[in-house]
Amino acid sequence: VEFDGPCMKTEVPGPRSKILAQQLESIQSVVQVNFFCDYEESKGNYLVDVDGNRMLDVYTQIASIPIGYNHPALTKVMTDPKNMGTFVNRPALGMMPPEQFSEKLVNGLMAVAPKGFSRVQTMACGSCSNENAYKAIFIWYRVRAGVLSFFFQVPGCPDLTLLSFMGGFHGRTLGCLATTHTKAIQKLDVPSFDWPIAPFPQLRYPLDQFERENAREEARCLEEAEDLIVKWNQKGRHVAGVVIEPIQAEGGDNHASFDFYRKLRGITKKHGCAFLVDEVQTGGGSTGKFWAHAHWGLDDPADIVSFSKKMLTGGYYQKDSFQPDKPFRIFNTWLGDHTKNLLLTEVIKVIKTENLLDQAKRSGKVMLEGLYDLQDKYPHLLSKARGIGTFCAIDVKDEDTRNLLLLKARNKGVVLGGCGTQSIRFRPALVFKEHHAHLFLDIFNDAIAEL
Amino acid sequence: VEFDGPCMKTEVPGPRSKILAQQLESIQSVVQVNFFCDYEESKGNYLVDVDGNRMLDVYTQIASIPIGYNHPALTKVMTDPKNMGTFVNRPALGMMPPEQFSEKLVNGLMAVAPKGFSRVQTMACGSCSNENAYKAIFIWYRVRAGVLSFFFQVPGCPDLTLLSFMGGFHGRTLGCLATTHTKAIQKLDVPSFDWPIAPFPQLRYPLDQFERENAREEARCLEEAEDLIVKWNQKGRHVAGVVIEPIQAEGGDNHASFDFYRKLRGITKKHGCAFLVDEVQTGGGSTGKFWAHAHWGLDDPADIVSFSKKMLTGGYYQKDSFQPDKPFRIFNTWLGDHTKNLLLTEVIKVIKTENLLDQAKRSGKVMLEGLYDLQDKYPHLLSKARGIGTFCAIDVKDEDTRNLLLLKARNKGVVLGGCGTQSIRFRPALVFKEHHAHLFLDIFNDAIAEL
Ligand code: FES
């Protein structure tokens, strides 16, 4: 049975967290540490810290806990003696996979494959998922272009490019970082690739009052994206692919209409670019569908779909043609972590048996209506309530106020995270029910009232 | 108790492996798959496949199993109920670390920190370890150069570079790949950075017969490396750091003298470059010291040391000055995987209590002497036996013969891996004892005799 609500004993971080941070500081930077947690005591939607504070978690380790803390289905995986070998011996999955590898992929990742995908490549995190998806795209582009590149004697440094969007986030390793455009500090000092960057629509809210303006804004961005593809192709720096999130999550929960994405897909087809949908943060069910891009209503919405976070393992689904022509072009020592495949198989079972996608729709409805009410109540503070399923966000009038509100909410027992310059993102687990949404809204309201 | 030797029932891959490969092929490329394993049945130095073949493992999942399969100390970690929370709830370690995080780092990674290092950054694999080490170097270089880069309004794409070596391998994500120069196929079609690449000494064997030639070759490579640094600095594309492996492992187990590395360290100091030693494959004890670079005998051998594989977690040790000045410059969702820290702490205890570094020295002596004997016996087939501890290799007359020998050895019950164009690398676990070495040599001899 889950806890019946938050229970706060100290400010957060409390004294015990502070002592632990001091200890950690002698070997590692702690500037990013919020507080220390007691993961044994945490349960369901409640995260317990080392000072005994119990908080409703609407951030879930940066959107990465799928079905809450210590779900019994997962505990069972761990105590099953026949899984022991997997947990203590990490295989090189590409060369010597375990007996159950196929079966776990079939019942795990493939059981929730986006429509149109029959192949999956496992990786270990969002960054290697995207890095390798980029490589698969470059290889595909050259092979498809009929260039018999394999017979070149010297490894080419071809001048291929990837088009990404302002405000997009795809990871922080050097390849990913070339397509990440959120905060300046992330890219400062680090060498990057000179690749085209298109504007992402800046929609005005409430959407129903700005339909015409928003349609115009989206048309402008699409035109600019297509222009960039044409121009870069003309100058010999061919755009092999386009990478985009269904909702720009780190960048501030920036949405575009489904129609925008449908048209962008059309542009990629017209110009022979691969279309990579990065579902690292949006995937896994919180939008009410397992994949956020499934909302677009397209038969062929993507060539590659990358994932991580709530999927526990990283990786990407790919169309058959993106399978490299030769071995070891996409490879590394571990190619993921089979322990995560075991856990994911159970997560997917739970999502299905407990109907958690419908739950996300229902809880999301409560959340979003509550957020609308709050922005009506505090129009000088809040704006742009938006979301699909529980994947919601709201803007606060400025960055300092946003940060203050995050701290106030935490001290009242709700863990939240920011995104963009002045947004708060809501990222509960899939076991977040309507009553959790109501509870969250009450506490959030109290925190706002104190501003 | 461990098995007393290999036991072969079928050719490898056997019928069951072939069926599983066919199943996997419908969702994933299997061109790299050797055979499927039964990780529950595997034990110590013996890997058991799904056809019941039991093989002496001298490859260990691409050099990544530290103390053999199913070591009881690791099984114990898994069955300890107080570790359950760590295994089923993966924290965002940078923001909300678990209570025991510091303690596990202190008793794990810090307990084996290379001399001179008091700080460690955890990551999840070799690639993100190096990618982030590169970023730390670029940031350090700019800060140290007195450029107040933080106050630039536009994210810089600075023209900094990293110097790497021909034949080096540092990973396959786009940043790492720019410094990886082993096989052409790895880099083909993928955009890269234009960074300086120095020659790595091509030593002639046996070393004692070519002392003068080898010294000249090393001097030539050092001169070229220094020239490159000077030239690239002059043209404004400053060399922020130099990255090198203590033994080029993927590239063919290419060794250079300790003196070469000492002099290279001197060059980096002279020109203000960071010195990054990549111990992803060499680290963890198989050279008879915990870190291969500890053999060089330098008080200040490195600024950053990256690791992964046998360390189970990824990450890097860094000098204090490489800690970025601002939060979130080195960051990602998980920043490693605390379950690996738990397991590593036990691995390190086992290495200490069972004196496994000394074991590696003793077993390595048997291995290397045996390899010398074999190359004397088969001079038309084998050459360049070399190694430190059990980290050994030998060259076969050509690539096809090498590949044939690998298959023959496997069918006789020894799992081996190749590296470079015509080398075989030996990468047993630290629990590989003298009698395992003798057993391996006997079987290897039989396989060679059949060529
Ligand atoms: S880059 Fe993904 S785990 Fe290292």
PDB file of N, CA, C and O in Angstrom, chain B residues 96-131:
ATOM      1  N   MET B  96      19.860  13.553  -7.176  1.00  0.00           N
ATOM      2  CA  MET B  96      19.254  12.907  -6.009  1.00  0.00           C
ATOM      3  C   MET B  96      19.929  11.589  -5.698  1.00  0.00           C
ATOM      4  O   MET B  96      19.328  10.522  -5.816  1.00  0.00           O
ATOM      5  N   PRO B  97      21.187  11.661  -5.297  1.00  0.00           N
ATOM      6  CA  PRO B  97      21.934  10.421  -5.069  1.00  0.00           C
ATOM      7  C   PRO B  97      21.385   9.654  -3.869  1.00  0.00           C
ATOM      8  O   PRO B  97      20.760  10.236  -2.981  1.00  0.00           O
ATOM      9  N   PRO B  98      21.614   8.345  -3.846  1.00  0.00           N
ATOM     10  CA  PRO B  98      21.182   7.537  -2.708  1.00  0.00           C
ATOM     11  C   PRO B  98      22.074   7.771  -1.491  1.00  0.00           C
ATOM     12  O   PRO B  98      23.212   8.232  -1.625  1.00  0.00           O
ATOM     13  N   GLU B  99      21.542   7.457  -0.353  1.00  0.00           N
ATOM     14  CA  GLU B  99      22.244   7.670   0.913  1.00  0.00           C
ATOM     15  C   GLU B  99      23.681   7.137   0.880  1.00  0.00           C
ATOM     16  O   GLU B  99      24.604   7.796   1.325  1.00  0.00           O
ATOM     17  N   GLN B 100      23.873   5.945   0.344  1.00  0.00           N
ATOM     18  CA  GLN B 100      25.194   5.287   0.404  1.00  0.00           C
ATOM     19  C   GLN B 100      26.127   5.685  -0.732  1.00  0.00           C
ATOM     20  O   GLN B 100      27.163   5.069  -0.922  1.00  0.00           O
ATOM     21  N   PHE B 101      25.758   6.697  -1.486  1.00  0.00           N
ATOM     22  CA  PHE B 101      26.529   7.003  -2.694  1.00  0.00           C
ATOM     23  C   PHE B 101      27.993   7.316  -2.395  1.00  0.00           C
ATOM     24  O   PHE B 101      28.910   6.674  -2.922  1.00  0.00           O
ATOM     25  N   SER B 102      28.216   8.292  -1.532  1.00  0.00           N
ATOM     26  CA  SER B 102      29.583   8.652  -1.142  1.00  0.00           C
ATOM     27  C   SER B 102      30.357   7.469  -0.623  1.00  0.00           C
ATOM     28  O   SER B 102      31.488   7.224  -0.997  1.00  0.00           O
ATOM     29  N   GLU B 103      29.710   6.774   0.305  1.00  0.00           N
ATOM     30  CA  GLU B 103      30.376   5.654   0.958  1.00  0.00           C
ATOM     31  C   GLU B 103      30.815   4.610  -0.062  1.00  0.00           C
ATOM     32  O   GLU B 103      31.936   4.091   0.000  1.00  0.00           O
ATOM     33  N   LYS B 104      29.941   4.304  -1.032  1.00  0.00           N
ATOM     34  CA  LYS B 104      30.291   3.304  -2.050  1.00  0.00           C
ATOM     35  C   LYS B 104      31.408   3.822  -2.950  1.00  0.00           C
ATOM     36  O   LYS B 104      32.254   3.052  -3.401  1.00  0.00           O
ATOM     37  N   LEU B 105      31.415   5.116  -3.221  1.00  0.00           N
ATOM     38  CA  LEU B 105      32.509   5.662  -4.029  1.00  0.00           C
ATOM     39  C   LEU B 105      33.827   5.593  -3.263  1.00  0.00           C
ATOM     40  O   LEU B 105      34.872   5.252  -3.823  1.00  0.00           O
ATOM     41  N   VAL B 106      33.748   5.916  -1.975  1.00  0.00           N
ATOM     42  CA  VAL B 106      34.964   5.891  -1.158  1.00  0.00           C
ATOM     43  C   VAL B 106      35.539   4.476  -1.079  1.00  0.00           C
ATOM     44  O   VAL B 106      36.735   4.266  -1.232  1.00  0.00           O
ATOM     45  N   ASN B 107      34.657   3.492  -0.870  1.00  0.00           N
ATOM     46  CA  ASN B 107      35.137   2.107  -0.752  1.00  0.00           C
ATOM     47  C   ASN B 107      35.300   1.427  -2.100  1.00  0.00           C
ATOM     48  O   ASN B 107      35.807   0.309  -2.175  1.00  0.00           O
ATOM     49  N   GLY B 108      34.816   2.076  -3.148  1.00  0.00           N
ATOM     50  CA  GLY B 108      34.931   1.490  -4.480  1.00  0.00           C
ATOM     51  C   GLY B 108      35.957   2.257  -5.284  1.00  0.00           C
ATOM     52  O   GLY B 108      37.168   2.089  -5.097  1.00  0.00           O
ATOM     53  N   LEU B 109      35.476   3.131  -6.143  1.00  0.00           N
ATOM     54  CA  LEU B 109      36.369   3.825  -7.070  1.00  0.00           C
ATOM     55  C   LEU B 109      37.529   4.541  -6.381  1.00  0.00           C
ATOM     56  O   LEU B 109      38.661   4.498  -6.858  1.00  0.00           O
ATOM     57  N   MET B 110      37.265   5.217  -5.252  1.00  0.00           N
ATOM     58  CA  MET B 110      38.349   5.978  -4.628  1.00  0.00           C
ATOM     59  C   MET B 110      39.377   5.077  -3.945  1.00  0.00           C
ATOM     60  O   MET B 110      40.538   5.460  -3.783  1.00  0.00           O
ATOM     61  N   ALA B 111      38.951   3.878  -3.567  1.00  0.00           N
ATOM     62  CA  ALA B 111      39.889   2.953  -2.920  1.00  0.00           C
ATOM     63  C   ALA B 111      40.970   2.478  -3.883  1.00  0.00           C
ATOM     64  O   ALA B 111      42.009   1.973  -3.459  1.00  0.00           O
ATOM     65  N   VAL B 112      40.722   2.634  -5.183  1.00  0.00           N
ATOM     66  CA  VAL B 112      41.722   2.219  -6.166  1.00  0.00           C
ATOM     67  C   VAL B 112      42.118   3.384  -7.070  1.00  0.00           C
ATOM     68  O   VAL B 112      42.608   3.184  -8.184  1.00  0.00           O
ATOM     69  N   ALA B 113      41.869   4.598  -6.593  1.00  0.00           N
ATOM     70  CA  ALA B 113      42.200   5.775  -7.413  1.00  0.00           C
ATOM     71  C   ALA B 113      43.688   5.769  -7.745  1.00  0.00           C
ATOM     72  O   ALA B 113      44.524   5.457  -6.896  1.00  0.00           O
ATOM     73  N   PRO B 114      44.032   6.117  -8.983  1.00  0.00           N
ATOM     74  CA  PRO B 114      45.455   6.221  -9.310  1.00  0.00           C
ATOM     75  C   PRO B 114      46.096   7.285  -8.422  1.00  0.00           C
ATOM     76  O   PRO B 114      45.420   8.243  -8.006  1.00  0.00           O
ATOM     77  N   LYS B 115      47.351   7.112  -8.133  1.00  0.00           N
ATOM     78  CA  LYS B 115      48.128   8.050  -7.324  1.00  0.00           C
ATOM     79  C   LYS B 115      47.913   9.482  -7.809  1.00  0.00           C
ATOM     80  O   LYS B 115      47.987   9.753  -9.010  1.00  0.00           O
ATOM     81  N   GLY B 116      47.637  10.362  -6.887  1.00  0.00           N
ATOM     82  CA  GLY B 116      47.512  11.767  -7.275  1.00  0.00           C
ATOM     83  C   GLY B 116      46.091  12.223  -7.563  1.00  0.00           C
ATOM     84  O   GLY B 116      45.861  13.401  -7.803  1.00  0.00           O
ATOM     85  N   PHE B 117      45.134  11.291  -7.535  1.00  0.00           N
ATOM     86  CA  PHE B 117      43.755  11.676  -7.840  1.00  0.00           C
ATOM     87  C   PHE B 117      42.871  11.586  -6.610  1.00  0.00           C
ATOM     88  O   PHE B 117      42.835  10.559  -5.952  1.00  0.00           O
ATOM     89  N   SER B 118      42.157  12.657  -6.336  1.00  0.00           N
ATOM     90  CA  SER B 118      41.227  12.604  -5.208  1.00  0.00           C
ATOM     91  C   SER B 118      39.790  12.845  -5.646  1.00  0.00           C
ATOM     92  O   SER B 118      38.900  12.922  -4.817  1.00  0.00           O
ATOM     93  N   ARG B 119      39.553  12.945  -6.961  1.00  0.00           N
ATOM     94  CA  ARG B 119      38.185  13.206  -7.423  1.00  0.00           C
ATOM     95  C   ARG B 119      37.812  12.268  -8.565  1.00  0.00           C
ATOM     96  O   ARG B 119      38.621  11.958  -9.426  1.00  0.00           O
ATOM     97  N   VAL B 120      36.543  11.872  -8.546  1.00  0.00           N
ATOM     98  CA  VAL B 120      36.060  10.959  -9.588  1.00  0.00           C
ATOM     99  C   VAL B 120      34.681  11.406 -10.072  1.00  0.00           C
ATOM    100  O   VAL B 120      33.865  11.901  -9.289  1.00  0.00           O
ATOM    101  N   GLN B 121      34.463  11.280 -11.357  1.00  0.00           N
ATOM    102  CA  GLN B 121      33.150  11.553 -11.948  1.00  0.00           C
ATOM    103  C   GLN B 121      32.638  10.242 -12.519  1.00  0.00           C
ATOM    104  O   GLN B 121      33.293   9.651 -13.373  1.00  0.00           O
ATOM    105  N   THR B 122      31.472   9.775 -12.062  1.00  0.00           N
ATOM    106  CA  THR B 122      30.956   8.526 -12.625  1.00  0.00           C
ATOM    107  C   THR B 122      30.211   8.787 -13.935  1.00  0.00           C
ATOM    108  O   THR B 122      29.597   9.832 -14.126  1.00  0.00           O
ATOM    109  N   MET B 123      30.294   7.825 -14.830  1.00  0.00           N
ATOM    110  CA  MET B 123      29.570   7.812 -16.095  1.00  0.00           C
ATOM    111  C   MET B 123      29.095   6.373 -16.303  1.00  0.00           C
ATOM    112  O   MET B 123      29.287   5.535 -15.425  1.00  0.00           O
ATOM    113  N   ALA B 124      28.510   6.082 -17.463  1.00  0.00           N
ATOM    114  CA  ALA B 124      27.921   4.752 -17.607  1.00  0.00           C
ATOM    115  C   ALA B 124      28.684   3.803 -18.515  1.00  0.00           C
ATOM    116  O   ALA B 124      28.517   2.598 -18.417  1.00  0.00           O
ATOM    117  N   CYS B 125      29.491   4.313 -19.426  1.00  0.00           N
ATOM    118  CA  CYS B 125      30.237   3.421 -20.315  1.00  0.00           C
ATOM    119  C   CYS B 125      31.518   4.124 -20.751  1.00  0.00           C
ATOM    120  O   CYS B 125      31.746   5.290 -20.411  1.00  0.00           O
ATOM    121  N   GLY B 126      32.334   3.423 -21.489  1.00  0.00           N
ATOM    122  CA  GLY B 126      33.598   4.004 -21.932  1.00  0.00           C
ATOM    123  C   GLY B 126      33.398   5.230 -22.804  1.00  0.00           C
ATOM    124  O   GLY B 126      34.162   6.203 -22.712  1.00  0.00           O
ATOM    125  N   SER B 127      32.378   5.206 -23.649  1.00  0.00           N
ATOM    126  CA  SER B 127      32.169   6.330 -24.559  1.00  0.00           C
ATOM    127  C   SER B 127      31.790   7.601 -23.812  1.00  0.00           C
ATOM    128  O   SER B 127      32.377   8.660 -24.038  1.00  0.00           O
ATOM    129  N   CYS B 128      30.805   7.524 -22.928  1.00  0.00           N
ATOM    130  CA  CYS B 128      30.440   8.763 -22.232  1.00  0.00           C
ATOM    131  C   CYS B 128      31.551   9.194 -21.283  1.00  0.00           C
ATOM    132  O   CYS B 128      31.695  10.397 -21.004  1.00  0.00           O
ATOM    133  N   SER B 129      32.355   8.251 -20.811  1.00  0.00           N
ATOM    134  CA  SER B 129      33.501   8.625 -19.978  1.00  0.00           C
ATOM    135  C   SER B 129      34.459   9.489 -20.786  1.00  0.00           C
ATOM    136  O   SER B 129      34.868  10.568 -20.349  1.00  0.00           O
ATOM    137  N   ASN B 130      34.822   9.029 -21.973  1.00  0.00           N
ATOM    138  CA  ASN B 130      35.751   9.813 -22.780  1.00  0.00           C
ATOM    139  C   ASN B 130      35.107  11.095 -23.317  1.00  0.00           C
ATOM    140  O   ASN B 130      35.727  12.161 -23.302  1.00  0.00           O
ATOM    141  N   GLU B 131      33.866  11.003 -23.784  1.00  0.00           N
ATOM    142  CA  GLU B 131      33.193  12.208 -24.299  1.00  0.00           C
ATOM    143  C   GLU B 131      33.213  13.321 -23.245  1.00  0.00           C
ATOM    144  O   GLU B 131      33.499  14.480 -23.539  1.00  0.00           O
TER     145      GLU B 131
END
